[in-house]
Short mmCIF file of C-alpha atoms and ligand atoms in Angstrom, two decimals:
data_model
loop_
_atom_site.label_atom_id
_atom_site.label_comp_id
_atom_site.label_asym_id
_atom_site.label_seq_id
_atom_site.Cartn_x
_atom_site.Cartn_y
_atom_site.Cartn_z
CA MET D 1 0.00 0.00 0.00
CA GLY D 2 1.22 3.53 -0.66
CA THR D 3 0.65 6.70 -2.62
CA GLY D 4 2.50 5.86 -5.86
CA GLY D 5 1.01 5.18 -9.26
CA LEU D 6 0.04 2.24 -11.41
CA CYS D 7 1.31 1.66 -14.90
CA VAL D 8 -1.02 -0.36 -17.11
CA SER D 9 0.10 -1.20 -20.63
CA ALA D 10 -2.32 -3.71 -22.06
CA ILE D 11 -1.04 -6.57 -21.78
CA ASN D 12 -2.55 -9.91 -22.40
CA SER D 13 -0.33 -12.80 -21.54
CA LYS D 14 -3.01 -15.13 -22.86
CA ALA D 15 -2.63 -18.23 -24.89
CA ALA D 16 -5.77 -18.88 -26.95
CA GLY D 17 -8.31 -20.93 -25.00
CA THR D 18 -6.51 -20.54 -21.65
CA VAL D 19 -8.90 -20.38 -18.70
CA HIS D 20 -7.66 -18.11 -15.92
CA ARG D 21 -8.78 -18.30 -12.29
CA LEU D 22 -9.33 -15.52 -9.80
CA ASP D 23 -10.17 -16.08 -6.10
CA THR D 24 -11.98 -13.21 -4.43
CA ALA D 25 -11.05 -11.88 -0.97
CA GLY D 26 -13.29 -11.42 2.05
CA ALA D 27 -15.65 -8.45 1.70
CA LYS D 28 -14.38 -5.05 2.84
CA ASN D 29 -17.92 -3.83 3.54
CA SER D 30 -18.60 -6.88 5.69
CA ALA D 31 -15.23 -6.83 7.45
CA LEU D 32 -15.60 -3.20 8.59
CA PRO D 33 -18.81 -3.62 10.65
CA THR D 34 -17.76 -7.07 11.82
CA LEU D 35 -14.44 -5.77 13.19
CA ILE D 36 -16.24 -3.00 15.02
CA ALA D 37 -18.89 -5.39 16.36
CA ALA D 38 -16.07 -6.91 18.39
CA VAL D 39 -16.38 -3.78 20.57
CA LEU D 40 -19.69 -5.21 21.85
CA ASN D 41 -18.01 -8.36 23.04
CA GLY D 42 -15.91 -8.76 26.18
CA GLY D 43 -14.45 -12.02 24.79
CA ARG D 44 -12.25 -12.74 21.79
CA ALA D 45 -13.40 -12.64 18.18
CA ASP D 46 -11.33 -14.62 15.67
CA LEU D 47 -12.05 -13.36 12.16
CA TYR D 48 -10.86 -15.26 9.10
CA GLY D 49 -10.51 -14.12 5.51
CA VAL D 50 -10.34 -10.39 6.26
CA PRO D 51 -9.14 -8.41 3.20
CA HIS D 52 -5.73 -6.75 3.63
CA VAL D 53 -6.82 -3.22 2.65
CA SER D 54 -6.10 0.16 4.19
CA ASP D 55 -9.71 0.70 5.39
CA VAL D 56 -9.31 -2.41 7.56
CA GLU D 57 -5.90 -1.26 8.86
CA ASN D 58 -7.36 2.14 9.77
CA LEU D 59 -10.28 0.58 11.65
CA LEU D 60 -7.88 -1.69 13.53
CA LYS D 61 -5.96 1.41 14.63
CA LEU D 62 -9.25 2.90 15.79
CA LEU D 63 -10.10 -0.24 17.80
CA GLU D 64 -6.60 -0.17 19.35
CA ARG D 65 -7.10 3.49 20.31
CA LEU D 66 -10.28 2.43 22.12
CA GLY D 67 -8.27 -0.10 24.14
CA ALA D 68 -8.90 -3.32 22.17
CA THR D 69 -6.03 -5.54 21.09
CA ALA D 70 -5.81 -6.95 17.59
CA SER D 71 -3.34 -9.56 16.41
CA ARG D 72 -2.88 -10.02 12.67
CA GLN D 73 -1.75 -13.09 10.79
CA MET D 74 -1.03 -12.74 7.07
CA ARG D 75 -2.15 -15.78 5.06
CA ALA D 76 -0.54 -17.21 1.95
CA ASP D 77 -3.55 -16.04 -0.12
CA GLY D 78 -2.94 -12.38 0.88
CA MET D 79 -5.85 -12.19 3.33
CA LEU D 80 -5.64 -11.67 7.09
CA ASN D 81 -6.78 -13.71 10.05
CA LEU D 82 -7.44 -11.45 13.03
CA SER D 83 -7.94 -12.00 16.76
CA ILE D 84 -9.64 -9.07 18.42
CA THR D 85 -10.06 -8.80 22.17
CA ALA D 86 -12.06 -5.90 23.51
CA ASP D 87 -12.34 -6.89 27.18
CA ARG D 88 -11.19 -3.36 28.05
CA ILE D 89 -12.49 -0.17 26.49
CA ASP D 90 -10.33 2.70 27.80
CA THR D 91 -11.87 5.65 26.01
CA THR D 92 -15.17 6.51 24.39
CA LYS D 93 -13.87 9.55 22.52
CA LEU D 94 -12.68 9.31 18.94
CA THR D 95 -10.97 12.28 17.43
CA ASN D 96 -10.83 13.74 13.97
CA ASP D 97 -7.67 12.03 12.71
CA LEU D 98 -9.13 8.54 13.25
CA MET D 99 -12.67 9.34 12.16
CA LYS D 100 -11.60 10.92 8.87
CA THR D 101 -9.43 8.03 7.64
CA THR D 102 -12.41 5.86 6.70
CA ARG D 103 -16.14 6.47 6.52
CA GLY D 104 -16.64 3.03 8.09
CA SER D 105 -15.56 4.56 11.42
CA VAL D 106 -19.12 5.86 11.89
CA LEU D 107 -20.03 2.26 12.73
CA VAL D 108 -18.40 2.67 16.13
CA LEU D 109 -21.30 4.84 17.33
CA GLY D 110 -23.87 2.06 17.92
CA PRO D 111 -21.54 -0.45 19.63
CA LEU D 112 -19.88 2.15 21.91
CA LEU D 113 -23.22 3.58 22.99
CA ALA D 114 -24.60 0.10 23.65
CA ARG D 115 -21.62 -1.09 25.67
CA LYS D 116 -20.32 2.10 27.39
CA ARG D 117 -23.56 4.13 27.33
CA LYS D 118 -21.77 7.17 25.95
CA CYS D 119 -19.42 8.21 23.20
CA CYS D 120 -18.05 11.22 21.42
CA ILE D 121 -17.00 11.08 17.79
CA ALA D 122 -15.76 13.65 15.33
CA LYS D 123 -18.24 14.12 12.47
CA PRO D 124 -17.16 11.76 9.69
CA GLY D 125 -17.84 14.45 7.06
CA GLY D 126 -18.37 14.09 3.33
CA CYS D 127 -16.07 12.55 0.75
CA SER D 128 -15.57 12.82 -2.97
CA ILE D 129 -18.66 10.73 -3.84
CA GLY D 130 -21.13 12.78 -1.81
CA LYS D 131 -22.10 14.59 1.40
CA ARG D 132 -22.73 11.33 3.26
CA PRO D 133 -24.94 12.55 6.14
CA ILE D 134 -25.55 10.40 9.26
CA ASP D 135 -28.80 12.06 10.36
CA LEU D 136 -30.70 8.75 10.09
CA HIS D 137 -28.20 6.94 12.37
CA LEU D 138 -28.53 9.73 14.95
CA ALA D 139 -32.35 9.97 14.82
CA ALA D 140 -32.69 6.20 15.22
CA LEU D 141 -30.28 6.11 18.18
CA ALA D 142 -32.22 9.00 19.74
CA SER D 143 -35.43 6.94 19.50
CA MET D 144 -33.62 4.24 21.52
CA GLY D 145 -33.06 6.76 24.31
CA ALA D 146 -29.71 8.35 23.38
CA LYS D 147 -29.32 12.07 23.94
CA ILE D 148 -27.46 13.40 20.92
CA THR D 149 -25.67 16.75 21.03
CA GLU D 150 -23.76 18.19 18.10
CA LEU D 151 -21.07 20.66 19.15
CA GLY D 152 -19.11 22.02 16.21
CA GLU D 153 -17.25 19.12 14.65
CA GLU D 154 -18.11 16.73 17.50
CA ILE D 155 -21.13 14.54 18.19
CA TYR D 156 -21.83 13.55 21.82
CA ALA D 157 -24.19 10.64 22.46
CA ASP D 158 -25.27 9.68 25.98
CA ALA D 159 -27.61 6.99 27.30
CA PRO D 160 -26.85 6.90 31.05
CA SER D 161 -29.53 4.26 31.76
CA GLY D 162 -28.67 2.26 28.66
CA LEU D 163 -30.45 2.07 25.30
CA HIS D 164 -33.98 0.69 25.12
CA GLY D 165 -35.71 -1.17 22.28
CA ALA D 166 -37.69 0.87 19.75
CA ASP D 167 -39.69 0.64 16.52
CA ILE D 168 -37.54 2.34 13.88
CA ASP D 169 -38.82 2.99 10.36
CA PHE D 170 -35.98 4.23 8.16
CA PRO D 171 -37.31 6.80 5.64
CA ILE D 172 -34.73 5.57 3.11
CA LYS D 173 -32.54 2.48 3.06
CA THR D 174 -29.12 2.99 4.64
CA VAL D 175 -26.52 0.24 4.80
CA THR D 176 -24.29 1.44 7.66
CA GLY D 177 -27.36 2.97 9.35
CA THR D 178 -29.00 -0.47 9.47
CA GLU D 179 -25.72 -2.00 10.71
CA ASN D 180 -25.18 0.64 13.41
CA LEU D 181 -28.70 0.15 14.75
CA MET D 182 -28.49 -3.66 14.63
CA MET D 183 -25.34 -3.46 16.78
CA ALA D 184 -26.79 -0.86 19.17
CA ALA D 185 -29.98 -2.93 19.63
CA THR D 186 -28.03 -6.12 20.35
CA LEU D 187 -27.23 -4.92 23.91
CA ALA D 188 -30.32 -2.72 24.39
CA ASN D 189 -33.04 -3.37 26.91
CA GLY D 190 -35.99 -4.99 25.10
CA LYS D 191 -37.00 -5.51 21.48
CA THR D 192 -36.06 -3.32 18.52
CA ILE D 193 -37.72 -3.57 15.12
CA LEU D 194 -35.94 -2.03 12.12
CA LYS D 195 -38.33 -1.37 9.23
CA ASN D 196 -37.23 -0.53 5.69
CA ALA D 197 -33.86 -2.02 6.66
CA ALA D 198 -31.23 -2.31 3.94
CA LEU D 199 -30.99 -5.74 2.28
CA GLU D 200 -27.31 -5.90 1.32
CA PRO D 201 -25.75 -9.36 1.86
CA GLU D 202 -23.10 -7.74 4.09
CA ILE D 203 -25.91 -6.95 6.58
CA THR D 204 -26.89 -10.62 6.63
CA ASP D 205 -23.23 -11.49 7.27
CA LEU D 206 -23.03 -9.04 10.19
CA GLY D 207 -26.27 -10.41 11.66
CA ASN D 208 -24.95 -13.97 11.43
CA PHE D 209 -21.73 -12.93 13.18
CA LEU D 210 -23.63 -11.12 15.96
CA ASN D 211 -25.90 -14.14 16.46
CA GLN D 212 -22.88 -16.39 16.69
CA MET D 213 -21.67 -14.17 19.57
CA GLY D 214 -25.03 -14.65 21.32
CA ALA D 215 -27.20 -11.86 19.85
CA ARG D 216 -30.87 -12.59 19.08
CA ILE D 217 -31.48 -11.17 15.62
CA THR D 218 -34.03 -12.40 13.07
CA GLY D 219 -35.05 -11.12 9.66
CA HIS D 220 -31.62 -9.82 8.60
CA GLY D 221 -31.56 -9.99 4.81
CA THR D 222 -35.21 -8.84 4.71
CA ASP D 223 -36.49 -5.30 5.18
CA ILE D 224 -37.81 -5.99 8.70
CA ILE D 225 -35.14 -6.94 11.23
CA THR D 226 -36.06 -7.81 14.82
CA ILE D 227 -33.47 -7.67 17.61
CA GLU D 228 -34.17 -8.92 21.14
CA GLY D 229 -31.60 -7.26 23.39
CA VAL D 230 -29.25 -9.48 25.43
CA THR D 231 -27.05 -8.53 28.38
CA ASN D 232 -23.74 -9.81 27.09
CA LEU D 233 -22.02 -11.57 24.20
CA SER D 234 -19.27 -14.15 24.08
CA GLY D 235 -16.26 -14.80 21.84
CA THR D 236 -16.53 -16.61 18.55
CA GLU D 237 -14.80 -17.55 15.29
CA TYR D 238 -16.13 -16.28 11.98
CA THR D 239 -15.19 -16.26 8.29
CA ILE D 240 -16.02 -13.03 6.43
CA MET D 241 -18.22 -13.45 3.34
CA THR D 242 -16.79 -13.10 -0.16
CA ASP D 243 -16.37 -9.63 -1.68
CA ARG D 244 -19.09 -9.45 -4.35
CA ILE D 245 -18.00 -5.95 -5.41
CA GLU D 246 -14.41 -7.11 -5.89
CA ALA D 247 -15.76 -10.10 -7.85
CA GLY D 248 -17.89 -7.83 -10.07
CA SER D 249 -14.92 -5.51 -10.65
CA TYR D 250 -12.77 -8.39 -11.90
CA MET D 251 -15.65 -9.75 -14.02
CA ILE D 252 -15.68 -6.39 -15.81
CA ALA D 253 -11.87 -6.40 -16.16
CA ALA D 254 -12.01 -9.94 -17.54
CA ALA D 255 -14.78 -9.10 -20.01
CA VAL D 256 -12.85 -6.08 -21.33
CA SER D 257 -9.61 -8.06 -21.65
CA GLY D 258 -11.20 -10.78 -23.78
CA ASN D 259 -9.65 -13.44 -21.54
CA ILE D 260 -11.74 -16.27 -20.13
CA VAL D 261 -11.65 -15.98 -16.33
CA ASP D 262 -13.22 -18.13 -13.62
CA VAL D 263 -14.15 -15.71 -10.82
CA MET D 264 -14.44 -17.90 -7.74
CA GLY D 265 -15.66 -17.47 -4.17
CA GLY D 266 -19.45 -17.37 -4.09
CA ASP D 267 -22.87 -17.67 -5.70
CA PHE D 268 -22.50 -14.42 -7.58
CA ARG D 269 -25.84 -14.68 -9.40
CA SER D 270 -27.62 -14.36 -6.05
CA LEU D 271 -25.07 -11.94 -4.53
CA LEU D 272 -25.19 -9.63 -7.59
CA PRO D 273 -28.76 -9.99 -8.94
CA GLY D 274 -28.85 -6.44 -10.32
CA PHE D 275 -25.43 -6.65 -11.96
CA ILE D 276 -25.14 -10.03 -13.73
CA PRO D 277 -28.23 -9.50 -15.99
CA LYS D 278 -26.88 -6.07 -17.05
CA MET D 279 -23.53 -7.67 -17.93
CA GLU D 280 -25.41 -10.29 -19.95
CA GLY D 281 -27.38 -7.50 -21.63
CA ALA D 282 -24.04 -5.96 -22.61
CA GLY D 283 -23.04 -9.24 -24.26
CA VAL D 284 -20.90 -10.83 -21.52
CA GLU D 285 -21.29 -14.61 -21.27
CA PHE D 286 -21.38 -16.41 -17.91
CA GLU D 287 -21.10 -20.10 -17.24
CA ASP D 288 -22.16 -21.39 -13.81
CA LEU D 289 -19.40 -23.12 -11.84
CA ASP D 290 -19.41 -24.68 -8.42
CA ASN D 291 -18.88 -21.54 -6.23
CA GLY D 292 -18.15 -19.11 -9.05
CA LEU D 293 -18.80 -17.95 -12.60
CA ARG D 294 -16.78 -18.33 -15.82
CA VAL D 295 -16.69 -14.95 -17.57
CA LYS D 296 -16.11 -14.27 -21.26
CA GLY D 297 -16.51 -10.88 -22.90
CA PRO D 298 -17.93 -10.36 -26.42
CA ASP D 299 -16.02 -8.99 -29.43
CA ARG D 300 -18.12 -5.85 -29.13
CA PHE D 301 -20.24 -4.80 -26.12
CA ARG D 302 -23.89 -3.81 -26.48
CA ALA D 303 -25.24 -0.59 -24.92
CA VAL D 304 -27.36 -0.94 -21.77
CA GLU D 305 -29.37 1.33 -19.48
CA ILE D 306 -28.57 1.21 -15.77
CA ASP D 307 -30.18 2.68 -12.64
CA THR D 308 -28.13 2.28 -9.47
CA ALA D 309 -30.29 1.21 -6.52
CA PRO D 310 -30.06 -0.41 -3.09
CA HIS D 311 -29.72 -4.22 -3.11
CA PRO D 312 -31.06 -6.18 -5.01
CA GLY D 313 -30.70 -3.41 -7.62
CA PHE D 314 -27.59 -2.48 -9.57
CA PRO D 315 -24.91 -1.61 -6.95
CA THR D 316 -23.53 1.92 -7.06
CA ASP D 317 -20.16 0.40 -6.10
CA LEU D 318 -19.93 -1.18 -9.59
CA GLN D 319 -21.18 1.84 -11.53
CA PRO D 320 -17.81 3.47 -12.38
CA GLN D 321 -16.24 0.16 -13.53
CA MET D 322 -19.29 -0.69 -15.68
CA MET D 323 -19.22 2.79 -17.21
CA ALA D 324 -15.59 2.26 -18.26
CA MET D 325 -16.60 -0.99 -19.98
CA LEU D 326 -19.56 0.64 -21.77
CA CYS D 327 -17.31 3.29 -23.36
CA LEU D 328 -16.61 0.72 -26.08
CA ALA D 329 -20.19 -0.51 -26.61
CA ASP D 330 -22.15 -0.21 -29.84
CA GLY D 331 -24.75 2.47 -29.21
CA GLU D 332 -25.47 4.89 -26.38
CA SER D 333 -25.64 3.62 -22.80
CA ILE D 334 -27.37 5.57 -20.05
CA ILE D 335 -26.44 5.37 -16.37
CA ARG D 336 -28.51 7.04 -13.66
CA GLU D 337 -26.66 7.28 -10.33
CA ASN D 338 -29.39 7.31 -7.68
CA ILE D 339 -27.37 6.76 -4.47
CA TRP D 340 -24.48 9.24 -4.45
CA GLU D 341 -24.82 12.80 -5.74
CA ASN D 342 -21.20 13.07 -6.89
CA ARG D 343 -20.16 9.66 -8.15
CA PHE D 344 -19.19 10.72 -11.66
CA MET D 345 -15.69 12.02 -10.86
CA HIS D 346 -14.21 9.33 -13.11
CA VAL D 347 -16.04 10.71 -16.17
CA ALA D 348 -13.53 13.50 -16.82
CA GLU D 349 -10.66 11.00 -16.60
CA LEU D 350 -12.38 8.51 -18.95
CA ASN D 351 -13.00 11.34 -21.43
CA ARG D 352 -9.29 12.19 -21.27
CA MET D 353 -8.67 8.63 -22.47
CA GLY D 354 -10.93 9.21 -25.50
CA ALA D 355 -14.37 8.30 -24.09
CA ASN D 356 -17.43 10.32 -25.09
CA ILE D 357 -19.48 10.74 -21.91
CA THR D 358 -21.70 13.66 -20.97
CA ILE D 359 -23.33 14.27 -17.60
CA ASP D 360 -26.64 15.95 -16.86
CA GLY D 361 -27.29 15.88 -13.09
CA PRO D 362 -27.52 12.22 -12.03
CA VAL D 363 -27.57 10.95 -15.65
CA ALA D 364 -24.52 9.98 -17.68
CA ARG D 365 -24.75 9.27 -21.43
CA ILE D 366 -21.96 7.07 -22.74
CA ARG D 367 -21.66 7.33 -26.52
CA PRO D 368 -19.65 4.81 -28.47
CA VAL D 369 -16.02 5.40 -29.44
CA LYS D 370 -13.80 3.08 -31.48
CA GLN D 371 -10.83 3.15 -29.14
CA LEU D 372 -9.58 4.41 -25.76
CA TYR D 373 -6.01 5.70 -25.52
CA GLY D 374 -3.53 5.43 -22.67
CA THR D 375 -2.53 8.62 -20.88
CA THR D 376 -1.93 9.82 -17.30
CA VAL D 377 -5.12 9.89 -15.24
CA THR D 378 -5.97 10.38 -11.56
CA ALA D 379 -8.21 8.25 -9.35
CA THR D 380 -10.57 10.23 -7.14
CA ASP D 381 -12.13 7.45 -5.09
CA LEU D 382 -11.96 3.70 -4.54
CA ARG D 383 -14.28 2.45 -7.30
CA ALA D 384 -13.19 5.19 -9.74
CA ALA D 385 -9.64 3.84 -9.34
CA PHE D 386 -10.73 0.40 -10.55
CA ALA D 387 -12.74 1.99 -13.39
CA LEU D 388 -9.50 3.55 -14.65
CA ILE D 389 -7.83 0.12 -14.57
CA VAL D 390 -10.70 -1.23 -16.70
CA ALA D 391 -10.28 1.63 -19.17
CA ALA D 392 -6.51 1.12 -19.22
CA ILE D 393 -6.97 -2.58 -20.06
CA ALA D 394 -9.10 -1.58 -23.04
CA ALA D 395 -6.87 1.32 -24.11
CA ARG D 396 -4.20 1.36 -26.78
CA GLY D 397 -0.81 2.24 -25.27
CA GLU D 398 0.32 2.83 -21.72
CA THR D 399 -1.82 4.37 -18.97
CA ILE D 400 -0.41 5.81 -15.76
CA ILE D 401 -2.95 5.96 -12.91
CA LYS D 402 -2.19 8.33 -10.07
CA GLY D 403 -3.91 8.45 -6.68
CA VAL D 404 -3.81 4.69 -6.18
CA HIS D 405 -4.02 5.08 -2.39
CA HIS D 406 -7.78 5.21 -3.13
CA LEU D 407 -7.53 1.73 -4.70
CA ASP D 408 -5.68 0.39 -1.64
CA ARG D 409 -8.63 1.30 0.58
CA GLY D 410 -10.66 -1.60 -0.78
CA TYR D 411 -8.73 -3.81 -3.23
CA SER D 412 -5.85 -6.04 -2.15
CA CYS D 413 -3.17 -7.74 -4.27
CA VAL D 414 -4.37 -5.98 -7.44
CA LYS D 415 -1.20 -6.72 -9.42
CA GLU D 416 -1.33 -10.42 -8.49
CA LYS D 417 -5.07 -10.69 -9.15
CA LEU D 418 -4.84 -9.05 -12.57
CA ALA D 419 -1.93 -11.38 -13.34
CA ALA D 420 -4.20 -14.29 -12.42
CA CYS D 421 -6.62 -12.94 -15.07
CA GLY D 422 -3.74 -12.88 -17.58
CA LEU D 423 -3.15 -9.12 -17.34
CA ASN D 424 0.00 -7.16 -16.51
CA ILE D 425 0.22 -4.08 -14.37
CA GLU D 426 3.21 -2.40 -12.70
CA ARG D 427 3.25 -0.39 -9.52
CA ILE D 428 5.44 2.71 -9.69
CA MET D 429 6.58 3.95 -6.31
N1 LIG O 501 -28.23 8.75 3.82
C1 LIG O 501 -28.82 9.82 4.44
N2 LIG O 501 -28.72 9.89 5.81
C2 LIG O 501 -28.09 8.95 6.55
C3 LIG O 501 -27.48 7.85 5.90
C4 LIG O 501 -27.58 7.78 4.51
O1 LIG O 501 -29.41 10.70 3.80
O2 LIG O 501 -28.04 9.08 7.79
C5 LIG O 501 -28.32 8.65 2.34
C6 LIG O 501 -26.96 8.78 1.66
O3 LIG O 501 -26.61 10.14 1.44
C7 LIG O 501 -27.17 7.99 0.37
C8 LIG O 501 -28.16 6.89 0.80
O4 LIG O 501 -28.74 7.32 2.01
O5 LIG O 501 -27.77 8.82 -0.58
C9 LIG O 501 -27.55 5.52 1.01
O6 LIG O 501 -26.42 5.63 1.87
P1 LIG O 501 -25.95 4.45 2.82
O7 LIG O 501 -26.10 4.91 4.23
O8 LIG O 501 -26.62 3.18 2.43
O9 LIG O 501 -24.39 4.34 2.48
P2 LIG O 501 -23.25 3.96 3.51
O10 LIG O 501 -23.79 3.03 4.49
O11 LIG O 501 -22.58 5.20 4.00
C10 LIG O 501 -22.38 1.83 2.26
C11 LIG O 501 -21.07 1.36 1.71
C12 LIG O 501 -20.75 2.15 0.45
C13 LIG O 501 -21.89 1.96 -0.56
C14 LIG O 501 -23.24 2.35 0.07
C15 LIG O 501 -24.42 2.08 -0.83
C16 LIG O 501 -19.88 0.60 3.66
C17 LIG O 501 -18.76 0.80 4.63
N3 LIG O 501 -20.03 1.53 2.72
O12 LIG O 501 -22.21 3.21 2.56
O13 LIG O 501 -19.56 1.59 -0.09
O14 LIG O 501 -21.67 2.76 -1.71
O15 LIG O 501 -23.43 1.63 1.30
O16 LIG O 501 -24.45 0.73 -1.18
O17 LIG O 501 -20.57 -0.40 3.73
C18 LIG O 501 -17.58 1.56 -1.36
O18 LIG O 501 -17.32 0.44 -0.88
O19 LIG O 501 -16.97 2.03 -2.36
C19 LIG O 501 -18.66 2.37 -0.78
C20 LIG O 501 -18.75 3.68 -0.95
#
C-alpha cells in the first residue's frame, strides 16, 4: 500500500483458450462492521478471511485506540486472520484524525453507545462521492433513548440508563445505518424492530456474526429486522463473506480483456442480482461453476441502461467500472446514479482517455467510441480507481494511474489478481 502510481500497458499474456482463475477476498464492507462489532463483546473474536486493505488497517488502529487488542496473521492467499479482544475499552472519545481516515468509522457509534452508554465522535464528514450525512443513524439512536448533542465538529451521544428497544422505520434504506442500529440494539433493553432495513448481503453477514456471539437477531436480509436485546455476548470464530464488489470488478476487467476468467468465491448470481443480468445485456457470457462464474466478454459490447439502486438493484459500487466498460459498446448507454450525488468524478478521466461521456445531473450518457487511448489519469475514489484500470486494459498504449491510495482502501493484491486474469500491471513507487 502507498501513494504511488500504477502503470497499465495492455497486456494480455493469454494463450488462446486458456482459462484463468481468480479467487476473491473477504468483503471489505462486511469486514468493517464485523471488526467493530467486536467492541460489543468482552471475549475474543477470531475473524478469518479479512481483506488486507487500508480501510481495515485504519479501523484496527481505531479499535486499538479504544483499548482493544488486535493480532494479525497474514495468510498465503494475501488475506488476514485477526484476533480481536475488547475486554477493556479505555476511552469513548474518537478524534478527527481517526474518524476521517475511513467512513466506516461511523459504525463505532452504535456499539460504543450500547456497551459504554456514551461516546463522542468527530463528524465523519463528506467525501468525494457525496455529502454522506448520518442524520438517520442519529435519529434512530435517539429513538432508543440516546441524547445526541452536536457541538461544532463533534457529536456527543449519551444513554446513562442504557439504550432501550424501539420501533424504527428508516425513511430511506441505509446500509451502515442499518448495521449501526443492529449493533446498538443487540445490547439494548428490550425488542427493537428495524423497518425498511437495507438488504445488502453484508448486513446478513453481520447479523450472522452477531448471532454467533449470542445476539438474538431475526429477519436480517429482509427489510424488517427484529433484535431482542441481550445482556452480554461471548467470543466466537467467523469467516467473512466473499467480496461481491471485488468479484464484479474483476468480471468487468475480464470481459474487457477478452480473456476467459473463472471468478471464484461465491454464488454471484444471487449476490449480484442487479449486476449479472446487465452484464449479460451488454453481451458478456457467464457459465455457472461450483462456487463461481466463468466470464467471457464479447467482441463488441452492447449498450445498456442502468439505474443504481439499493440491493437487489444495480450496486452503485460497480457503476464506475461498468461505465468504463460501456465506453466501447455499440450504441449509447445511459447510467442514472441514484445513491451518491457526486459519483461521476471518473467521467472527466475517462474522457481524457478518449471516451465520449456527458453528464446531466444524475444521468450519464456514454456514446460509443472506437478506441480508448492510454494517458496519465488520476483516481478520485476507490471504485473510480478500478474503473480507470478497466479503461486502461481496453486502451491502446500505456496508462499511468495516479492516486492509487484510493484503490488500496478496498482492493488487495491488485497486481497479483490481474496477473491471475492474464493481465500485466506495474506499480510505480
Ligand atoms: N443517507 C442519508 N442519511 C443517513 C445515511 C444515509 O441521507 O443518515 C443517504 C446517503 O446520502 C445515500 C443513501 O442514504 O444517498 C444511502 O447511503 P448508505 O447509508 O446506504 O451508504 P453507507 O452506508 O454510507 C455503504 C457502503 C458504500 C456503498 C453504500 C451504498 C460501507 C462501509 N459503505 O455506505 O460503499 O456505496 O453503502 O451501497 O458499507 C464503497 O465500498 O466504495 C462504498 C462507498
